[in-house]
Amino acid sequence: MKALVYHGPGQKSWEEKPKPGLISPSDAIVKILKTTICGTDLHIMKGDVPEVTDGRIIGHEGVGIVEEVGTGVSNFKKGDHVVISCITSCGKCAYCKKGMYSHCAHGGWILGHLIDGTQAEYVRIPHADNSLYAIPAGSDEEALVMLSDILPTGFECGVLNGQVKPGDVVAIVGAGPIGIATLLTAQFYTPAEIIMIDQDDNRLEVAKKFGATQTINSAAENAVERIMNLTDNIGVDVAIEAVGVPETFELCQEIIAPGGHIANIGVHGKSVCLHLETLWSKNITITTRLVDTVTSPMLLKTVQSKKIEPAKLITHHFRLGQIIEAYDTFGNAAKEKALKVILSS
Ligand SMILES: NC(=O)c1ccc[n+]([C@@H]2O[C@H](COP(=O)([O-])OP(=O)(O)OC[C@H]3O[C@@H](n4cnc5c(N)ncnc54)[C@H](O)[C@@H]3O)[C@@H](O)[C@H]2O)c1
Ligand SMILES: [Zn+2]
Ligand SMILES: [Zn+2]
């Protein structure tokens, strides 16, 4: 089969690899129908995720058809259409029992990271019963690619951890796919205002179409001043960090109102200053989370019923064999006006 293989920082190729086979009875082999590229894959390509070693097939999102299942798999059979979760989980360990699949003792984020991933014609999914989700017949399968990672990430790490409530003023820093997924799912709770902050005007325009009530280009204006003006100098009830750099987490600390919640989503590579000298008395909560994908079944229903329409995030289509071109497009997102790229087999 063909697959996208990482060969060290800045080096990748679309090359021949052996088709995966079952290793454990709980495995399934899935034929990829559609996959995509995540911001995290770009981090991997830069060499920011050193656990990813030479020869690894990357990718942790996609939908496909079950090709083969191990004797221990009871929820799926050959021919079933499935969403692949970016998180692999056994469903049985102490963390899984708490719904914390991201820290599963036998899984977690391993796909396209510690084991071969989904940017390939076939992928092996361990613990298939708990790591795949059945796609109802007649679904828009392309839209469901967003259930592998970005929708549960925005919802769990941003909206649930940030405790968004009706009437809240919410700020989302970062209007990439994750920030937009947060924007879409925050609206389940009817906040009064959703302020999107980014440095890319195109992405801010997209955010407006998806329901942002205010947008701020923080490269062009002072975001703190603007937010304080918008909120009578109180700040926001919920500040969600969806970039992963020190300055955006610092911004969240500057705009948070007393009693507010700062929910971090971004993957950080550097330490960030925690301003307890101003925050100690403000009754705030700061949360962090690796996506668990426990809400994927619920989110699937909201996509099915068109309460949210994540297909609108798709800006580019490629064949799987054009994946190198797709990386160039996604890697130049501002110039290419790219949000989510879909690769089809
Ligand atoms: N916690 C988790 O489980 C989890 C899961 C998936 C992704 N992530 C992380 O979420 C973050 C966002 O992912 P994405 O795919 O949307 O990434 P992305 O790179 O596509 O989007 C980031 C956005 O931030 C904007 N930005 C960059 N610097 C900025 C600044 N100083 N001020 C304001 N905006 C700025 C960019 O213009 C871009 O639109 C990444 O760090 C990613 O690794 C976390
Ligand atoms: Zn991802
Ligand atoms: Zn587990």
Tab-separated table of C-alpha atoms and ligand atoms in Angstrom:
chain	number	residue	atom	x	y	z
A	1	MET	CA	0.000	0.000	0.000
A	2	LYS	CA	0.991	3.665	-0.244
A	3	ALA	CA	1.464	5.903	2.818
A	4	LEU	CA	2.852	9.263	3.916
A	5	VAL	CA	6.056	8.477	5.799
A	6	TYR	CA	7.993	10.792	8.124
A	7	HIS	CA	11.767	10.661	7.615
A	8	GLY	CA	12.964	13.216	10.172
A	9	PRO	CA	12.381	16.986	10.381
A	10	GLY	CA	11.301	18.477	7.056
A	11	GLN	CA	11.419	15.105	5.272
A	12	LYS	CA	8.432	13.076	4.180
A	13	SER	CA	7.503	10.911	1.214
A	14	TRP	CA	4.495	9.154	-0.280
A	15	GLU	CA	5.879	5.662	-0.600
A	16	GLU	CA	5.219	1.927	-0.647
A	17	LYS	CA	4.767	0.333	2.811
A	18	PRO	CA	3.552	-3.129	3.837
A	19	LYS	CA	-0.226	-3.295	4.308
A	20	PRO	CA	-0.892	-3.586	8.074
A	21	GLY	CA	-2.204	-6.858	9.494
A	22	LEU	CA	-3.898	-7.798	12.772
A	23	ILE	CA	-1.469	-8.017	15.694
A	24	SER	CA	-3.836	-8.347	18.653
A	25	PRO	CA	-7.382	-9.823	18.857
A	26	SER	CA	-8.789	-6.349	19.655
A	27	ASP	CA	-7.399	-4.827	16.410
A	28	ALA	CA	-9.252	-3.817	13.275
A	29	ILE	CA	-7.778	-3.026	9.867
A	30	VAL	CA	-9.516	-0.046	8.268
A	31	LYS	CA	-9.350	0.965	4.594
A	32	ILE	CA	-9.095	4.766	4.564
A	33	LEU	CA	-11.790	6.575	2.569
A	34	LYS	CA	-11.018	10.118	3.715
A	35	THR	CA	-8.358	11.655	5.872
A	36	THR	CA	-6.972	15.120	6.620
A	37	ILE	CA	-3.928	16.977	7.935
A	38	CYS	CA	-3.855	18.465	11.457
A	39	GLY	CA	-1.827	21.411	12.796
A	40	THR	CA	-0.180	18.787	14.999
A	41	ASP	CA	1.107	16.983	11.859
A	42	LEU	CA	2.827	20.223	10.872
A	43	HIS	CA	4.448	20.295	14.347
A	44	ILE	CA	5.619	16.700	13.759
A	45	MET	CA	7.059	17.633	10.354
A	46	LYS	CA	9.018	20.469	11.962
A	47	GLY	CA	10.534	17.990	14.419
A	48	ASP	CA	8.620	19.391	17.440
A	49	VAL	CA	7.372	15.926	18.465
A	50	PRO	CA	10.596	13.906	18.873
A	51	GLU	CA	8.809	10.648	19.851
A	52	VAL	CA	7.805	10.380	16.181
A	53	THR	CA	10.642	8.439	14.604
A	54	ASP	CA	11.979	7.917	11.079
A	55	GLY	CA	9.723	5.593	9.078
A	56	ARG	CA	6.479	6.423	10.920
A	57	ILE	CA	3.253	6.809	8.909
A	58	ILE	CA	1.575	9.889	10.337
A	59	GLY	CA	-2.054	11.119	10.534
A	60	HIS	CA	-4.645	10.612	13.287
A	61	GLU	CA	-7.936	11.560	11.619
A	62	GLY	CA	-10.165	9.873	9.065
A	63	VAL	CA	-13.152	7.778	8.063
A	64	GLY	CA	-12.975	4.385	6.431
A	65	ILE	CA	-14.386	0.892	5.879
A	66	VAL	CA	-13.538	-1.983	8.198
A	67	GLU	CA	-11.509	-4.502	6.192
A	68	GLU	CA	-10.809	-7.104	8.867
A	69	VAL	CA	-11.363	-7.510	12.626
A	70	GLY	CA	-9.631	-9.564	15.307
A	71	THR	CA	-11.479	-12.278	17.219
A	72	GLY	CA	-11.877	-9.962	20.233
A	73	VAL	CA	-13.746	-7.218	18.342
A	74	SER	CA	-17.509	-7.406	18.877
A	75	ASN	CA	-18.851	-3.961	17.885
A	76	PHE	CA	-17.605	-3.933	14.268
A	77	LYS	CA	-17.401	-6.274	11.286
A	78	LYS	CA	-15.975	-6.212	7.759
A	79	GLY	CA	-17.714	-3.617	5.603
A	80	ASP	CA	-18.772	-1.265	8.433
A	81	HIS	CA	-18.185	2.453	7.817
A	82	VAL	CA	-16.414	4.076	10.749
A	83	VAL	CA	-14.957	7.301	12.137
A	84	ILE	CA	-11.450	6.768	13.507
A	85	SER	CA	-10.880	8.550	16.819
A	86	CYS	CA	-7.512	10.308	17.165
A	87	ILE	CA	-7.412	8.748	20.650
A	88	THR	CA	-7.025	4.981	21.027
A	89	SER	CA	-8.598	3.615	24.213
A	90	CYS	CA	-9.172	0.180	25.721
A	91	GLY	CA	-12.337	1.200	27.603
A	92	LYS	CA	-11.263	-1.000	30.513
A	93	CYS	CA	-8.372	0.620	32.408
A	94	ALA	CA	-8.788	3.001	35.361
A	95	TYR	CA	-8.407	6.112	33.179
A	96	CYS	CA	-10.883	4.840	30.587
A	97	LYS	CA	-13.373	4.056	33.366
A	98	LYS	CA	-13.137	7.741	34.349
A	99	GLY	CA	-13.787	8.790	30.745
A	100	MET	CA	-10.203	9.991	30.441
A	101	TYR	CA	-9.442	8.073	27.231
A	102	SER	CA	-6.539	10.380	26.420
A	103	HIS	CA	-4.603	8.777	29.267
A	104	CYS	CA	-5.639	5.164	28.550
A	105	ALA	CA	-2.982	2.856	29.983
A	106	HIS	CA	-2.958	0.955	26.678
A	107	GLY	CA	-3.501	3.776	24.217
A	108	GLY	CA	-4.070	7.537	24.318
A	109	TRP	CA	-2.736	9.599	21.439
A	110	ILE	CA	-0.637	6.911	19.720
A	111	LEU	CA	-2.007	6.985	16.149
A	112	GLY	CA	0.403	8.684	13.740
A	113	HIS	CA	2.605	9.318	16.765
A	114	LEU	CA	3.827	6.088	18.397
A	115	ILE	CA	2.191	3.688	15.910
A	116	ASP	CA	1.438	4.074	12.185
A	117	GLY	CA	-1.414	6.447	11.395
A	118	THR	CA	-4.167	7.279	8.950
A	119	GLN	CA	-2.414	9.092	6.068
A	120	ALA	CA	-2.259	5.783	4.229
A	121	GLU	CA	-4.441	3.407	2.253
A	122	TYR	CA	-4.917	1.158	5.315
A	123	VAL	CA	-4.436	1.564	9.058
A	124	ARG	CA	-4.422	-0.819	12.028
A	125	ILE	CA	-6.612	0.402	14.887
A	126	PRO	CA	-5.906	-1.202	18.275
A	127	HIS	CA	-8.805	-1.541	20.756
A	128	ALA	CA	-11.170	-1.102	17.835
A	129	ASP	CA	-14.353	-1.551	19.894
A	130	ASN	CA	-13.674	1.659	21.846
A	131	SER	CA	-11.609	3.609	19.278
A	132	LEU	CA	-13.924	3.521	16.250
A	133	TYR	CA	-17.418	5.012	15.903
A	134	ALA	CA	-20.022	3.552	13.552
A	135	ILE	CA	-21.227	5.915	10.808
A	136	PRO	CA	-24.993	5.824	10.302
A	137	ALA	CA	-26.049	5.011	6.728
A	138	GLY	CA	-26.578	8.037	4.504
A	139	SER	CA	-24.199	10.326	6.433
A	140	ASP	CA	-21.966	12.952	4.867
A	141	GLU	CA	-18.764	11.035	5.605
A	142	GLU	CA	-16.531	13.956	4.704
A	143	ALA	CA	-18.092	16.087	7.451
A	144	LEU	CA	-17.509	13.274	9.937
A	145	VAL	CA	-13.726	13.488	9.466
A	146	MET	CA	-14.044	16.508	11.808
A	147	LEU	CA	-15.179	14.105	14.556
A	148	SER	CA	-11.799	12.374	14.702
A	149	ASP	CA	-10.118	15.293	16.432
A	150	ILE	CA	-11.133	18.933	15.962
A	151	LEU	CA	-14.771	18.878	17.122
A	152	PRO	CA	-14.181	16.880	20.322
A	153	THR	CA	-11.026	18.914	21.003
A	154	GLY	CA	-12.783	22.274	20.700
A	155	PHE	CA	-15.770	21.033	22.671
A	156	GLU	CA	-14.045	19.087	25.472
A	157	CYS	CA	-10.876	21.136	26.047
A	158	GLY	CA	-12.462	24.520	25.247
A	159	VAL	CA	-16.217	24.598	25.815
A	160	LEU	CA	-16.722	21.968	28.554
A	161	ASN	CA	-13.572	22.801	30.498
A	162	GLY	CA	-14.290	26.528	30.081
A	163	GLN	CA	-17.833	25.921	31.429
A	164	VAL	CA	-19.475	28.120	28.793
A	165	LYS	CA	-22.956	29.138	29.980
A	166	PRO	CA	-25.942	31.007	28.504
A	167	GLY	CA	-25.247	34.744	28.468
A	168	ASP	CA	-21.466	34.398	28.871
A	169	VAL	CA	-18.937	36.540	27.084
A	170	VAL	CA	-16.469	34.104	25.520
A	171	ALA	CA	-13.145	34.929	23.866
A	172	ILE	CA	-11.454	32.345	21.637
A	173	VAL	CA	-7.818	33.080	20.849
A	174	GLY	CA	-6.874	31.359	17.571
A	175	ALA	CA	-9.224	30.878	14.614
A	176	GLY	CA	-7.598	27.773	13.162
A	177	PRO	CA	-9.646	24.568	12.730
A	178	ILE	CA	-9.568	24.008	16.501
A	179	GLY	CA	-10.643	27.574	17.319
A	180	ILE	CA	-13.460	27.337	14.753
A	181	ALA	CA	-14.566	23.957	16.154
A	182	THR	CA	-14.672	25.626	19.581
A	183	LEU	CA	-16.725	28.485	18.132
A	184	LEU	CA	-19.243	26.042	16.611
A	185	THR	CA	-19.706	23.961	19.751
A	186	ALA	CA	-19.730	26.925	22.174
A	187	GLN	CA	-23.018	27.925	20.539
A	188	PHE	CA	-24.743	24.842	22.035
A	189	TYR	CA	-24.821	26.953	25.221
A	190	THR	CA	-25.987	30.279	23.702
A	191	PRO	CA	-23.291	32.593	25.062
A	192	ALA	CA	-24.131	36.297	24.627
A	193	GLU	CA	-20.887	37.158	22.834
A	194	ILE	CA	-18.156	35.155	21.148
A	195	ILE	CA	-15.065	37.230	20.393
A	196	MET	CA	-12.546	35.596	18.014
A	197	ILE	CA	-8.933	36.764	18.054
A	198	ASP	CA	-6.351	35.864	15.384
A	199	GLN	CA	-3.784	37.518	13.142
A	200	ASP	CA	-5.226	36.146	9.883
A	201	ASP	CA	-8.061	38.279	8.459
A	202	ASN	CA	-9.283	35.461	6.243
A	203	ARG	CA	-9.780	33.149	9.229
A	204	LEU	CA	-11.518	35.944	11.140
A	205	GLU	CA	-13.918	36.373	8.206
A	206	VAL	CA	-14.651	32.640	8.349
A	207	ALA	CA	-15.244	32.974	12.103
A	208	LYS	CA	-17.860	35.672	11.487
A	209	LYS	CA	-19.736	33.331	9.142
A	210	PHE	CA	-19.666	30.658	11.844
A	211	GLY	CA	-21.182	32.888	14.507
A	212	ALA	CA	-18.457	35.077	16.031
A	213	THR	CA	-20.094	38.282	17.264
A	214	GLN	CA	-16.807	40.249	17.272
A	215	THR	CA	-13.427	39.640	15.652
A	216	ILE	CA	-10.073	41.150	16.584
A	217	ASN	CA	-6.887	41.026	14.542
A	218	SER	CA	-4.340	41.138	17.353
A	219	ALA	CA	-1.520	41.979	14.926
A	220	ALA	CA	-3.356	45.138	13.832
A	221	GLU	CA	-4.849	46.367	17.116
A	222	ASN	CA	-4.467	46.050	20.886
A	223	ALA	CA	-6.662	43.054	21.735
A	224	VAL	CA	-6.720	43.724	25.495
A	225	GLU	CA	-7.902	47.332	25.064
A	226	ARG	CA	-10.554	46.314	22.566
A	227	ILE	CA	-11.901	43.548	24.835
A	228	MET	CA	-11.949	45.831	27.858
A	229	ASN	CA	-13.901	48.397	25.797
A	230	LEU	CA	-16.351	45.727	24.699
A	231	THR	CA	-16.915	44.473	28.260
A	232	ASP	CA	-17.123	47.687	30.341
A	233	ASN	CA	-13.618	46.977	31.652
A	234	ILE	CA	-14.726	43.691	33.211
A	235	GLY	CA	-13.188	41.165	30.838
A	236	VAL	CA	-14.573	37.879	29.545
A	237	ASP	CA	-16.249	35.034	31.430
A	238	VAL	CA	-14.392	32.392	29.431
A	239	ALA	CA	-11.049	32.769	27.629
A	240	ILE	CA	-10.100	29.811	25.426
A	241	GLU	CA	-6.510	29.486	24.198
A	242	ALA	CA	-6.363	27.690	20.814
A	243	VAL	CA	-2.909	28.600	19.506
A	244	GLY	CA	-0.194	27.198	21.802
A	245	VAL	CA	2.290	30.081	22.218
A	246	PRO	CA	3.151	32.054	25.394
A	247	GLU	CA	1.712	35.374	24.179
A	248	THR	CA	-1.786	33.979	23.584
A	249	PHE	CA	-1.931	32.340	27.025
A	250	GLU	CA	-0.751	35.657	28.517
A	251	LEU	CA	-3.539	37.412	26.606
A	252	CYS	CA	-6.087	35.065	28.204
A	253	GLN	CA	-4.776	36.023	31.649
A	254	GLU	CA	-5.132	39.732	30.835
A	255	ILE	CA	-8.732	39.534	29.626
A	256	ILE	CA	-10.268	37.145	32.136
A	257	ALA	CA	-13.049	38.557	34.362
A	258	PRO	CA	-13.287	37.764	38.087
A	259	GLY	CA	-14.817	34.306	38.467
A	260	GLY	CA	-13.864	33.412	34.913
A	261	HIS	CA	-12.417	30.275	33.340
A	262	ILE	CA	-9.270	30.069	31.222
A	263	ALA	CA	-9.372	26.870	29.167
A	264	ASN	CA	-6.144	25.953	27.434
A	265	ILE	CA	-6.292	23.880	24.251
A	266	GLY	CA	-2.993	24.754	22.543
A	267	VAL	CA	-0.010	22.398	22.556
A	268	HIS	CA	2.753	24.446	24.185
A	269	GLY	CA	6.429	23.984	23.481
A	270	LYS	CA	7.655	26.720	25.819
A	271	SER	CA	6.936	27.630	29.447
A	272	VAL	CA	4.437	30.422	30.047
A	273	CYS	CA	4.382	33.037	32.811
A	274	LEU	CA	1.523	32.589	35.293
A	275	HIS	CA	0.560	36.038	36.652
A	276	LEU	CA	-0.546	35.081	40.155
A	277	GLU	CA	0.351	38.623	41.277
A	278	THR	CA	-2.830	39.805	39.516
A	279	LEU	CA	-4.867	36.611	39.382
A	280	TRP	CA	-4.598	35.347	42.975
A	281	SER	CA	-7.685	37.278	44.085
A	282	LYS	CA	-9.791	36.901	40.944
A	283	ASN	CA	-11.455	33.532	41.694
A	284	ILE	CA	-10.506	32.181	38.294
A	285	THR	CA	-10.029	28.600	37.129
A	286	ILE	CA	-7.379	27.451	34.676
A	287	THR	CA	-7.818	24.095	32.940
A	288	THR	CA	-5.720	21.974	30.610
A	289	ARG	CA	-6.749	18.837	28.725
A	290	LEU	CA	-5.704	16.399	26.065
A	291	VAL	CA	-8.819	15.596	24.056
A	292	ASP	CA	-10.539	12.417	25.277
A	293	THR	CA	-13.051	12.065	22.397
A	294	VAL	CA	-15.659	10.888	24.954
A	295	THR	CA	-18.139	13.327	23.426
A	296	SER	CA	-17.780	12.014	19.866
A	297	PRO	CA	-21.074	10.018	19.930
A	298	MET	CA	-22.962	13.118	21.106
A	299	LEU	CA	-21.210	15.335	18.550
A	300	LEU	CA	-22.047	12.826	15.805
A	301	LYS	CA	-25.748	13.381	16.573
A	302	THR	CA	-25.372	17.159	16.349
A	303	VAL	CA	-23.711	16.827	12.936
A	304	GLN	CA	-26.392	14.338	11.761
A	305	SER	CA	-29.148	16.739	12.790
A	306	LYS	CA	-27.288	19.694	11.197
A	307	LYS	CA	-27.116	21.588	14.510
A	308	ILE	CA	-23.515	22.112	13.481
A	309	GLU	CA	-22.161	21.869	9.923
A	310	PRO	CA	-18.445	21.114	10.099
A	311	ALA	CA	-18.273	20.326	6.350
A	312	LYS	CA	-18.122	24.096	5.901
A	313	LEU	CA	-14.604	24.018	7.362
A	314	ILE	CA	-13.362	22.099	4.309
A	315	THR	CA	-11.573	24.455	1.928
A	316	HIS	CA	-9.548	22.069	-0.274
A	317	HIS	CA	-9.898	18.563	-1.758
A	318	PHE	CA	-7.106	16.269	-2.935
A	319	ARG	CA	-6.625	12.617	-3.838
A	320	LEU	CA	-4.646	10.632	-1.263
A	321	GLY	CA	-1.772	10.394	-3.778
A	322	GLN	CA	-1.546	14.217	-3.868
A	323	ILE	CA	-0.802	14.434	-0.148
A	324	ILE	CA	2.556	16.207	-0.582
A	325	GLU	CA	0.718	18.996	-2.451
A	326	ALA	CA	-1.939	19.016	0.284
A	327	TYR	CA	0.780	19.523	2.938
A	328	ASP	CA	2.105	22.513	0.954
A	329	THR	CA	-1.384	24.024	0.840
A	330	PHE	CA	-2.166	23.417	4.521
A	331	GLY	CA	1.332	24.553	5.539
A	332	ASN	CA	0.690	27.919	3.804
A	333	ALA	CA	-2.787	28.319	5.271
A	334	ALA	CA	-2.909	32.134	5.290
A	335	LYS	CA	-1.796	32.473	1.650
A	336	GLU	CA	-3.904	29.534	0.439
A	337	LYS	CA	-6.952	30.463	2.585
A	338	ALA	CA	-6.898	26.890	3.873
A	339	LEU	CA	-8.765	25.587	6.901
A	340	LYS	CA	-9.306	21.842	6.507
A	341	VAL	CA	-8.013	19.846	3.527
A	342	ILE	CA	-9.681	16.535	2.664
A	343	LEU	CA	-7.769	13.661	1.053
A	344	SER	CA	-9.901	10.971	-0.588
A	345	SER	CA	-8.839	7.467	-1.607
B	1	LIG	N1	-5.311	19.805	23.664
B	1	LIG	C1	-5.503	18.975	22.658
B	1	LIG	O1	-5.911	17.821	22.842
B	1	LIG	C2	-5.252	19.410	21.251
B	1	LIG	C3	-5.772	18.643	20.184
B	1	LIG	C4	-5.567	19.082	18.869
B	1	LIG	C5	-4.860	20.265	18.640
B	1	LIG	N2	-4.348	20.977	19.702
B	1	LIG	C6	-3.599	22.232	19.516
B	1	LIG	O2	-4.523	23.286	19.308
B	1	LIG	C7	-3.837	24.381	18.688
B	1	LIG	C8	-4.643	24.907	17.505
B	1	LIG	O3	-4.717	23.920	16.478
B	1	LIG	P1	-5.089	24.311	14.962
B	1	LIG	O4	-5.049	23.031	14.187
B	1	LIG	O5	-6.309	25.148	14.934
B	1	LIG	O6	-3.781	25.171	14.604
B	1	LIG	P2	-3.502	26.267	13.498
B	1	LIG	O7	-2.035	26.462	13.494
B	1	LIG	O8	-4.197	25.910	12.208
B	1	LIG	O9	-4.247	27.577	14.057
B	1	LIG	C9	-3.682	28.448	14.967
B	1	LIG	C10	-4.226	29.852	14.687
B	1	LIG	O10	-3.594	30.744	15.609
B	1	LIG	C11	-3.294	31.945	14.944
B	1	LIG	N3	-2.196	32.594	15.669
B	1	LIG	C12	-0.875	32.292	15.651
B	1	LIG	N4	-0.193	33.115	16.468
B	1	LIG	C13	-1.096	33.949	17.022
B	1	LIG	C14	-1.015	35.036	17.954
B	1	LIG	N5	0.151	35.398	18.487
B	1	LIG	N6	-2.146	35.680	18.291
B	1	LIG	C15	-3.349	35.317	17.762
B	1	LIG	N7	-3.490	34.300	16.880
B	1	LIG	C16	-2.380	33.632	16.514
B	1	LIG	C17	-2.940	31.532	13.536
B	1	LIG	O11	-3.115	32.595	12.598
B	1	LIG	C18	-3.914	30.367	13.286
B	1	LIG	O12	-5.110	30.796	12.665
B	1	LIG	C19	-2.455	23.825	18.303
B	1	LIG	O13	-1.520	24.190	19.299
B	1	LIG	C20	-2.690	22.326	18.306
B	1	LIG	O14	-1.481	21.599	18.450
B	1	LIG	C21	-4.555	20.563	20.990
B	2	ZN	ZN	-4.916	16.604	15.493
B	3	ZN	ZN	-7.836	2.336	28.735
